[in-house]
Short mmCIF file of C-alpha atoms in Angstrom, two decimals:
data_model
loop_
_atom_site.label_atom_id
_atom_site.label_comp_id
_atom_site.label_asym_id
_atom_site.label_seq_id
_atom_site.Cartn_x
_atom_site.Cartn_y
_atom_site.Cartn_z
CA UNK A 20 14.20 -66.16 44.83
CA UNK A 21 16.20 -63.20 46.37
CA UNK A 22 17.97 -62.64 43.23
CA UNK A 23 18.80 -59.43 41.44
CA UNK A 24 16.31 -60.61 38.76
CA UNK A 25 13.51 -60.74 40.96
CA UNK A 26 14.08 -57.50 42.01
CA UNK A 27 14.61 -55.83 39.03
CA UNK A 28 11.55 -57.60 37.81
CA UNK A 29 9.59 -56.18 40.82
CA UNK A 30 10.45 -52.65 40.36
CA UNK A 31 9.73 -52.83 35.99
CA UNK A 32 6.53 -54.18 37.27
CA UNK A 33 6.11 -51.43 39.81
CA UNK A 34 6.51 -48.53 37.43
CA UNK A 35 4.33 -49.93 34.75
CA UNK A 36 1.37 -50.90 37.18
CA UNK A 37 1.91 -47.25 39.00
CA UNK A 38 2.41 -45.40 35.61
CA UNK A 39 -0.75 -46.77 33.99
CA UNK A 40 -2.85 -46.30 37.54
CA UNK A 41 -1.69 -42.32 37.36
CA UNK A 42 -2.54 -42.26 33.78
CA UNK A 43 -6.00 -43.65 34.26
CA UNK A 44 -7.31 -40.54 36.19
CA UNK A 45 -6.63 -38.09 33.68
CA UNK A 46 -7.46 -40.21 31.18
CA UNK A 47 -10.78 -41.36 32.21
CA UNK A 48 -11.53 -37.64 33.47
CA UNK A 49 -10.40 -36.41 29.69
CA UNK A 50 -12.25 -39.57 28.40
CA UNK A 51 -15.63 -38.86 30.17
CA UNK A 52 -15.70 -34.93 29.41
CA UNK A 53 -14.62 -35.92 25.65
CA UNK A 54 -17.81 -38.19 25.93
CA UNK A 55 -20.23 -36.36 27.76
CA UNK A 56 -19.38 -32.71 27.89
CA UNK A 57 -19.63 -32.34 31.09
CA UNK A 58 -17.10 -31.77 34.19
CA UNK A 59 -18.98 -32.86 36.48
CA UNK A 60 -20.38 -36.41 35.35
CA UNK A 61 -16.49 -36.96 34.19
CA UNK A 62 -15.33 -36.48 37.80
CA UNK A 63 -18.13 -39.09 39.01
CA UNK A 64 -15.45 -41.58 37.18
CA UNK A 65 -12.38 -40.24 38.70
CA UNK A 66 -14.32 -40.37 42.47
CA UNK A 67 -15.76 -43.50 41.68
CA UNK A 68 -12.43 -45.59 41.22
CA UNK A 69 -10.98 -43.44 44.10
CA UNK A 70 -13.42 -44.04 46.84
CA UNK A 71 -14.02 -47.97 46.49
CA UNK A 72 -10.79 -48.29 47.45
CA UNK A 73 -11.13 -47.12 50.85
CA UNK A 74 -13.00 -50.81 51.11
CA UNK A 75 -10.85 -52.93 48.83
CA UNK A 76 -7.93 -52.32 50.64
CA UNK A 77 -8.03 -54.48 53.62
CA UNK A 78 -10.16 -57.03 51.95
CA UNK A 79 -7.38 -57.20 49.12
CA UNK A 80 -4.88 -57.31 52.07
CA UNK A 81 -6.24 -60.03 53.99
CA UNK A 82 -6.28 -62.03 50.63
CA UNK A 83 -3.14 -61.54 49.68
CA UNK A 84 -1.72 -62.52 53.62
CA UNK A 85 -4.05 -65.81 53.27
CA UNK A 86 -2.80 -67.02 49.60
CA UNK A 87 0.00 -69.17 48.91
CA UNK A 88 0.89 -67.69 46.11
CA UNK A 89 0.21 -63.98 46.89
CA UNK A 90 2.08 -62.87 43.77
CA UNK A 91 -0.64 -65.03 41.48
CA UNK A 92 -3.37 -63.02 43.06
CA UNK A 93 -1.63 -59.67 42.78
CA UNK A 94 -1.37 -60.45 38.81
CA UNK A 95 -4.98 -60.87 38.69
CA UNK A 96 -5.80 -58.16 40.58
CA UNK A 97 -4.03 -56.20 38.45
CA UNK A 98 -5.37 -57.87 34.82
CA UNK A 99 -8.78 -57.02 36.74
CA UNK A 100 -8.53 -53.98 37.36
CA UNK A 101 -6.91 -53.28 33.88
CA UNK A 102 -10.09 -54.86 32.02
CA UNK A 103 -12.82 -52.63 34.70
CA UNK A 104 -10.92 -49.39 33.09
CA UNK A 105 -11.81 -50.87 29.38
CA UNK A 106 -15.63 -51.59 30.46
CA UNK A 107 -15.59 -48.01 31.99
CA UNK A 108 -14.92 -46.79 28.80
CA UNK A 109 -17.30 -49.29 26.64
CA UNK A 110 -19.90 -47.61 28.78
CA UNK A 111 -19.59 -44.31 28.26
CA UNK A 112 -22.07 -42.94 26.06
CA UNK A 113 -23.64 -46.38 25.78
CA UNK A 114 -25.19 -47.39 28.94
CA UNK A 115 -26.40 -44.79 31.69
CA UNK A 116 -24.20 -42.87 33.48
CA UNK A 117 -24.62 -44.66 37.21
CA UNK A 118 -24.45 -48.03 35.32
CA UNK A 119 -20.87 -46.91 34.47
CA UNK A 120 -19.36 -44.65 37.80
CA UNK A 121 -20.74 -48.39 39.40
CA UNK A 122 -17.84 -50.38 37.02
CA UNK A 123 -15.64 -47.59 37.74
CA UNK A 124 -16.57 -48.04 41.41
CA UNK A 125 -15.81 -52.23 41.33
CA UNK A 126 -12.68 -51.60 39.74
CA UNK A 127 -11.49 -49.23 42.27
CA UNK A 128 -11.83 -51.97 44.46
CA UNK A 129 -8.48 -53.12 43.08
CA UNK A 130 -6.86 -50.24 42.82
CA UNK A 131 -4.89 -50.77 46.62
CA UNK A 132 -3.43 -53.95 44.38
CA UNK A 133 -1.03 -51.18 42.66
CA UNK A 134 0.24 -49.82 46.24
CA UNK A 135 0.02 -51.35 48.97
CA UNK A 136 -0.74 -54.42 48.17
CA UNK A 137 2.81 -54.70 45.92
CA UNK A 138 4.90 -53.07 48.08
CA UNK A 139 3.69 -55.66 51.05
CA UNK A 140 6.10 -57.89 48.44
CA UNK A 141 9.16 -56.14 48.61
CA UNK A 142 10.62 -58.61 51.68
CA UNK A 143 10.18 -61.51 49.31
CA UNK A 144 12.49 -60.31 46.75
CA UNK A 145 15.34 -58.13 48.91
CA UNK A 146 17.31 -59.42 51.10
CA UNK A 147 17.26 -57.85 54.80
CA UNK A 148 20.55 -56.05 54.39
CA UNK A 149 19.24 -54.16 51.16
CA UNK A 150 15.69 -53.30 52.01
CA UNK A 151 16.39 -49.72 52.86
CA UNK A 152 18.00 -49.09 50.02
CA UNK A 153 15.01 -51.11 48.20
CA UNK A 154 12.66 -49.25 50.22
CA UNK A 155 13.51 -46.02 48.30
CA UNK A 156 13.77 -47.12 45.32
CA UNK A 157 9.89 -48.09 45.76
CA UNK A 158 8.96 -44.82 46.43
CA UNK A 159 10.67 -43.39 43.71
CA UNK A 160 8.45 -45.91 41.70
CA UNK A 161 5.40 -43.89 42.65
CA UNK A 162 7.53 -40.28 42.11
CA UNK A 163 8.32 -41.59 38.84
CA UNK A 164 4.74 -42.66 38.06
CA UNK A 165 3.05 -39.14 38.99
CA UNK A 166 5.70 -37.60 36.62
CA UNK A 167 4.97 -39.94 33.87
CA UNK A 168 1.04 -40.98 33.88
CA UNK A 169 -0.51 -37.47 33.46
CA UNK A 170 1.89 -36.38 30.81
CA UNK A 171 1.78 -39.74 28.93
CA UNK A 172 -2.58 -39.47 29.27
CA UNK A 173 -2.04 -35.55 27.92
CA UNK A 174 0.22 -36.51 24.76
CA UNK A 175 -1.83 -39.66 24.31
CA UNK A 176 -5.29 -37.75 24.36
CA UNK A 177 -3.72 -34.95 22.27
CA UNK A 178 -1.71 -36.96 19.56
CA UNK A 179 -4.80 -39.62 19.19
CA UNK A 180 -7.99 -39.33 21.53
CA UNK A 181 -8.89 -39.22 24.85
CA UNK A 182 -10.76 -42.98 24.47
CA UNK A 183 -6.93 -44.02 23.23
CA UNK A 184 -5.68 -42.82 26.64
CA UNK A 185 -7.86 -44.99 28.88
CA UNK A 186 -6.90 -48.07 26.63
CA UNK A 187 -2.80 -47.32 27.07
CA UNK A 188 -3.29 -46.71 30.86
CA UNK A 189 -5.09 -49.76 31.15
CA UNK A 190 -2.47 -52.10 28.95
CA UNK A 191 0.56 -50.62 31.47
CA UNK A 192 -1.34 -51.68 34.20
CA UNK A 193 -2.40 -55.45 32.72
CA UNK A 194 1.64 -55.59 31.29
CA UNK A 195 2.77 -55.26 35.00
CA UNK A 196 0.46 -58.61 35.70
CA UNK A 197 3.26 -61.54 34.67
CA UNK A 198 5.90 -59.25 36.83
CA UNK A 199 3.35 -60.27 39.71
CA UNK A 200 2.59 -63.56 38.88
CA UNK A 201 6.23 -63.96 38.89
CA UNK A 202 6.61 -63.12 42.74
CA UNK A 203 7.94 -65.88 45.32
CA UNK A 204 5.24 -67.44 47.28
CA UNK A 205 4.53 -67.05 51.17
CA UNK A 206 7.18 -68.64 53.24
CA UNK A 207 5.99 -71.19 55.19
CA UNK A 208 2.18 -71.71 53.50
CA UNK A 209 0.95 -74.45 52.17
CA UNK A 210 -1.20 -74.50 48.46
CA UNK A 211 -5.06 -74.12 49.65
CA UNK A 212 -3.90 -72.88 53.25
CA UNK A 213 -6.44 -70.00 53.00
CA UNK A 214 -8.58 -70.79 56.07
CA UNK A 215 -11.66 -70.46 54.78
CA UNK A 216 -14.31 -67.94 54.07
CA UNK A 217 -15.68 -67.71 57.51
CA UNK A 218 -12.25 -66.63 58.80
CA UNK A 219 -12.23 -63.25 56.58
CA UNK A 220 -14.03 -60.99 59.11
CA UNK A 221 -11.62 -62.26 61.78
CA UNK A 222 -8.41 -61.70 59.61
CA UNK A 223 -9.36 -58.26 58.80
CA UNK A 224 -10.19 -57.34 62.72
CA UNK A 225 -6.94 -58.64 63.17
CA UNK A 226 -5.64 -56.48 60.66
CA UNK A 227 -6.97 -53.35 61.94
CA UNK A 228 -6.03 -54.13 65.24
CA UNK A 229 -2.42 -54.51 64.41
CA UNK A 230 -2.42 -50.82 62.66
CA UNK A 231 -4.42 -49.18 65.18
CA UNK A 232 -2.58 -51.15 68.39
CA UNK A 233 0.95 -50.91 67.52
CA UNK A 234 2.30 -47.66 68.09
CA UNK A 235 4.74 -47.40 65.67
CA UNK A 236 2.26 -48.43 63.03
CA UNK A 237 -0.51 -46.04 64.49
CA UNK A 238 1.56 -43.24 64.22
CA UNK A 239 2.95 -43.39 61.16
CA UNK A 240 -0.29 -44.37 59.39
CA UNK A 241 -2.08 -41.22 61.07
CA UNK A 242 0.61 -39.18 59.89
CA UNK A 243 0.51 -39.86 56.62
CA UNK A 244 -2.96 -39.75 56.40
CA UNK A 245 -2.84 -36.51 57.53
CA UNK A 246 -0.58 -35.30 54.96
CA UNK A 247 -2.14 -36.99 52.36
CA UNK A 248 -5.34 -35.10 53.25
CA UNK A 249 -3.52 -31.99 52.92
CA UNK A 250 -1.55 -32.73 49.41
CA UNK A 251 -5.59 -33.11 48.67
CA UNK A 252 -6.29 -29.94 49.47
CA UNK A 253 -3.25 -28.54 47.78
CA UNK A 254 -4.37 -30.62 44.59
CA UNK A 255 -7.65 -28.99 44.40
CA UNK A 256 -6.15 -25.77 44.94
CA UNK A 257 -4.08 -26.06 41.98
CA UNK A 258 -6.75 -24.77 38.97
CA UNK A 259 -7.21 -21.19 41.34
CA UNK A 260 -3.34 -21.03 41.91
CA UNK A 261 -2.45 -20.93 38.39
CA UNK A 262 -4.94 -18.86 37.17
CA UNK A 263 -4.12 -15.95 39.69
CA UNK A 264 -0.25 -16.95 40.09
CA UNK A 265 0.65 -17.74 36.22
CA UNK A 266 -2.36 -16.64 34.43
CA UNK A 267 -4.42 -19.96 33.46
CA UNK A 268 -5.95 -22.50 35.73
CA UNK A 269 -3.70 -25.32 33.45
CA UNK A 270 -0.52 -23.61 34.49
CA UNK A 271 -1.50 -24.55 38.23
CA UNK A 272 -0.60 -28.05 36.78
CA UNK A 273 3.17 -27.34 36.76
CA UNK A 274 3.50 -27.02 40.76
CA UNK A 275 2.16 -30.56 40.81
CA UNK A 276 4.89 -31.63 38.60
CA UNK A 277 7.75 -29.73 40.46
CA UNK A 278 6.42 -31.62 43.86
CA UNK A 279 6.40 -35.09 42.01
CA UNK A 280 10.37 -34.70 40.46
CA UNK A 281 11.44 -32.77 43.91
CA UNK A 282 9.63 -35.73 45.71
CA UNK A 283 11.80 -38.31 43.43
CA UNK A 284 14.87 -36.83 43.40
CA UNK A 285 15.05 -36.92 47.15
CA UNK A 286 14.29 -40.24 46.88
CA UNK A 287 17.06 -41.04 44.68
CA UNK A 288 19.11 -39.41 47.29
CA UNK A 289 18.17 -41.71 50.04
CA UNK A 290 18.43 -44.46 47.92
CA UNK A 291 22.56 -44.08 47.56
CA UNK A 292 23.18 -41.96 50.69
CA UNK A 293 20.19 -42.94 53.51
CA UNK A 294 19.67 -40.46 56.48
CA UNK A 295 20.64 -41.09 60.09
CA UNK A 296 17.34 -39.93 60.89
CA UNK A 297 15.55 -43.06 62.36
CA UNK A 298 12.36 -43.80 60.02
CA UNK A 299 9.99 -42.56 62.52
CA UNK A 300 11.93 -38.96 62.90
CA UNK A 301 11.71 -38.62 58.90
CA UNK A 302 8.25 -39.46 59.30
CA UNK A 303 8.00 -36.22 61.65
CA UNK A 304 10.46 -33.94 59.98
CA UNK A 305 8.59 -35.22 56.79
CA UNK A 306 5.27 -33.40 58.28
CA UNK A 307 6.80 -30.35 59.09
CA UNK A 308 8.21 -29.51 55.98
CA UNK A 309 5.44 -30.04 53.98
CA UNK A 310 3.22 -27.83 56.82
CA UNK A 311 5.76 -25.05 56.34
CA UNK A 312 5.75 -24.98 52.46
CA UNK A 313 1.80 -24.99 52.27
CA UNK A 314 1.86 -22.23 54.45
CA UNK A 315 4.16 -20.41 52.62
CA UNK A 316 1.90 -21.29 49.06
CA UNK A 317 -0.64 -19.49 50.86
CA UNK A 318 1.52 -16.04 50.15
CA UNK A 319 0.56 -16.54 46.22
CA UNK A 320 3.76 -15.02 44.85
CA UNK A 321 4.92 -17.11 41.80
CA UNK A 322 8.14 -17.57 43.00
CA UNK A 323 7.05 -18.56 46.43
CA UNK A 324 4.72 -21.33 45.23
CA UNK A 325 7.11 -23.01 42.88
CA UNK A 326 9.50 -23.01 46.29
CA UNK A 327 7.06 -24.19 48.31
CA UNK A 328 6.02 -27.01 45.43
CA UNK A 329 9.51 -27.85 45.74
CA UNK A 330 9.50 -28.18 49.28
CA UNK A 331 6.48 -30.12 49.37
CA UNK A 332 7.94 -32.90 47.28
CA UNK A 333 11.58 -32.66 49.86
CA UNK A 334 8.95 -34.13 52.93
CA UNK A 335 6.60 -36.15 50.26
CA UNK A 336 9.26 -38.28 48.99
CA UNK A 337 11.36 -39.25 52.43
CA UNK A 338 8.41 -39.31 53.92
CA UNK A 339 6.81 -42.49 51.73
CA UNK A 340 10.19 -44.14 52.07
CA UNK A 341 10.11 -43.98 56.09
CA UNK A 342 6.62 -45.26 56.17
CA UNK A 343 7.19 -48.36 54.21
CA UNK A 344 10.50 -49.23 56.36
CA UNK A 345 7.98 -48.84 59.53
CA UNK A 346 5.47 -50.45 57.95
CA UNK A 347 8.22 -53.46 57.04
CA UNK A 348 9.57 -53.62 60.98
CA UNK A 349 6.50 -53.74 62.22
CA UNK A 350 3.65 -55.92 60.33
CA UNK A 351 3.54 -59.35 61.24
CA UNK A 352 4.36 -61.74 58.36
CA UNK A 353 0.94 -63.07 57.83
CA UNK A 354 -1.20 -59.47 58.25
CA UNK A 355 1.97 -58.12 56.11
CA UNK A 356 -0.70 -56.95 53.24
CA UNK A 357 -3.23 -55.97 55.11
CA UNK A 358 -1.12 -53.24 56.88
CA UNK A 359 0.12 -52.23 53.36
CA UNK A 360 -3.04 -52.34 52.12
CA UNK A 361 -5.05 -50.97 54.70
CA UNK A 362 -2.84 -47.40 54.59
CA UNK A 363 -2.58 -47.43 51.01
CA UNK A 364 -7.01 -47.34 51.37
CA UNK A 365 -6.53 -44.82 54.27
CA UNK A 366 -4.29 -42.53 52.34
CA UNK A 367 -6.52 -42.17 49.64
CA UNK A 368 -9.72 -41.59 52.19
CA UNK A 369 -7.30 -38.75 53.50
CA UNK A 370 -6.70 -37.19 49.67
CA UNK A 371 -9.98 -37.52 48.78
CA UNK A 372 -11.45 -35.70 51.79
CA UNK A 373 -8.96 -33.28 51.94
CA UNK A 374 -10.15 -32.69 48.23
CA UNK A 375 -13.57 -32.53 49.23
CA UNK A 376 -13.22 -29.89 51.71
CA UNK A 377 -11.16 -27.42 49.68
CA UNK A 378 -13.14 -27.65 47.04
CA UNK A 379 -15.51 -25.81 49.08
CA UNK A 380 -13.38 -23.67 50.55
CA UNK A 381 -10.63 -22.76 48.23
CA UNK A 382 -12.98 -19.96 46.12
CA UNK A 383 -14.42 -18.17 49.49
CA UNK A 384 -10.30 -17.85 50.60
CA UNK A 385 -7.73 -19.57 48.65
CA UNK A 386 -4.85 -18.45 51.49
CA UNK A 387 -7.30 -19.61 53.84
CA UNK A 388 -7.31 -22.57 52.74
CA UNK A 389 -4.01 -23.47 52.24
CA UNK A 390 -3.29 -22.35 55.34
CA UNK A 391 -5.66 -24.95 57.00
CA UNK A 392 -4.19 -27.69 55.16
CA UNK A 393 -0.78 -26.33 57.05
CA UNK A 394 -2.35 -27.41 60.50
CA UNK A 395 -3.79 -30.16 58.75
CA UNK A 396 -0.11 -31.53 57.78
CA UNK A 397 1.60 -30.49 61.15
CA UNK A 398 -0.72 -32.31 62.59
CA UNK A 399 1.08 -35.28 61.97
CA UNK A 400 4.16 -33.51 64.02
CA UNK A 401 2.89 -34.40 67.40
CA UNK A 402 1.93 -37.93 66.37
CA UNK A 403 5.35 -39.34 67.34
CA UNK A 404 5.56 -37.09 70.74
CA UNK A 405 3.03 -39.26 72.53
CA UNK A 406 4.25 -41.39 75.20
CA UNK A 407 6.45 -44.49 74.27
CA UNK A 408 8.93 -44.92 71.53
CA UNK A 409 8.98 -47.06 68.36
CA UNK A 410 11.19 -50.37 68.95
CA UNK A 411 13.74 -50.85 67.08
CA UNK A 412 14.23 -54.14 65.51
CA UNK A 413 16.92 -55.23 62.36
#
């Protein structure tokens, strides 16, 4: 079950679920303005899909810790959320508008399936001894993904249609479905050993409590969160950088890219050569670089940004790999996918937020407001200097 197969099946899966899930933003964003010539109803999509999750996460989690076959209900997950992006785009221009951001809202309810909720699998295919070196390798899965999606859903939308786009980013994500059907099952858990309905609320308390209750786990999580909120901000900053940095709002595009292949070439790093840094020092060290590059974006010289882009993706990239090998030590087999699950849904919260509140902010002071998502991000600095240290376990 632990074989190389299963691994390398895992990760192929991985990259085509992730790809097509980055994809599907752009796409449906290009898709909706292609459809209804406006911005702002095409962004209802993209917010849509990206706020549900903040509730399918830990419901999703607490499914996937109760099935036998977690893997099974992964793949449908997956084939689910694959087939709300097609109805999402049947709708468009056919039904009204709220009818659709509402199908784009129920299929963001799966969207923690691509995160979270696969990487809560990675014990069940790598062996104890190689998990840290599996561990980045994951991560690079979602570097390579926010390379590959938006460029594949710009060439795609360019070469054929936007429509065209939505479809591709939606086959990836239903192709990565057998991968996850393939997965082992739950050690130790009987077929139909689910518990019951009326257990749900209990499992998900349970859930929450072990994130918010074990330090290591609280810490980390509140971290990244924190940094997540800030790459938010960053992200909607983006369209004002490049128009005053490079000349066009669509140049601002290009920093995103440099953080996404900086991010995944550290990762490849770590992957042959790991740090001595324990995971929950990366996390920190993570937090403080990306705090000192945002506040050196907020200079707006070219050459600066593209550093500090650069520098963003050096504490992005370590950083995801230290949180899933605390996240690995420290979630109890059977709330395993919640825990993933349940800071894959708070991540996005972060981003989205984040998003929200530079959006207002970023045209009244754009160095303002990169600056604040600096405090924002070393805020997660003094997360791991609160009393009591993370245990180590093997």
């Amino acid at each position: 079950m632990r074989s190389r197969d299963a691994l390398g099946g895992y990760f192929a899966g991985a990259v085509a679920a992730r790809t097509g899930d980055e994809m599907s933003g752009p796409a449906l964003l290009l898709a909706g303005f292609a459809v209804t010539g406006s911005s702002s109803q095409a962004s209802l999509l993209l917010a849509g899909s990206t706020v549900a999750a903040a509730v399918g996460g830990p419901v999703l989690g607490a499914l996937l810790d109760r099935a036998a076959r977690p893997g099974r209900l992964l793949g449908c997950a997956l084939a689910l959320y694959g087939a709300g992006l097609l109805l999402v785009l049947a709708g468009l221009g056919r039904v009204p508008l709220s009818a659709v951001v509402l199908t784009a809202v129920a299929a963001g309810l799966l969207a923690p399936a691509l995160s979270g909720g696969w990487t809560a699998q990675l014990p069940r295919v790598a062996p104890a001894t190689a998990l840290p070196r599996a561990n980045a390798l994951d991560a690079m899965t979602f570097g390579t993904a926010a390379l590959a999606g938006p460029a594949l859903a710009g060439l795609t939308a360019g070469a054929l249609n936007a429509p065209t786009a939505v479809v591709v980013s939606a086959a990836l994500i239903a192709l990565a479905a057998p991968a996850a059907w393939r997965l082992p099952e739950a050690v130790g858990r009987a077929e139909g050993d689910d518990r019951g309905p009326r257990r749900l609320p209990a499992d998900l308390l349970a859930g929450a409590r072990c994130v918010l209750r074990t330090p290591a786990l609280a810490r980390a999580t509140f971290a990244s969160v924190v940094c997540c909120a800030a790459q938010g901000m960053l992200t909607a900053c983006v369209p004002l950088l490049g128009e005053r940095a490079f000349g066009g709002a669509g140049q601002g595009a290009f920093l995103l890219a440099c953080t996404a292949l900086s991010a995944l070439a550290a990762n490849a790093v770590l992957a042959r050569a790991p740090l001595a840094l324990a995971p929950a020092a990366l996390v920190r060290a993570a937090a403080l670089v990306q705090a000192l590059a945002l506040a050196l974006a907020a200079t707006g010289h070219p050459a600066l940004l593209i550093t500090a882009a650069l520098l963003i993706g050096l504490g992005e990239g370590p950083q995801l790999t230290a949180l899933f090998a605390i996240r690995h030590r420290e979630a109890p087999e059977r709330l395993r996918g919640q825990v993933f699950t349940t800071g894959a849904s708070l991540k996005l919260t972060g981003f989205a937020l984040g998003a929200a509140v530079a959006g207002a902010t970023a045209a009244r002071s754009l160095p303002g407001t990169l600056l604040l998502a600096a405090a924002v991000a070393l805020l997660g600095t003094p997360a791991y200097h609160r009393r009591g240290r993370d245990r180590k376990r093997p």
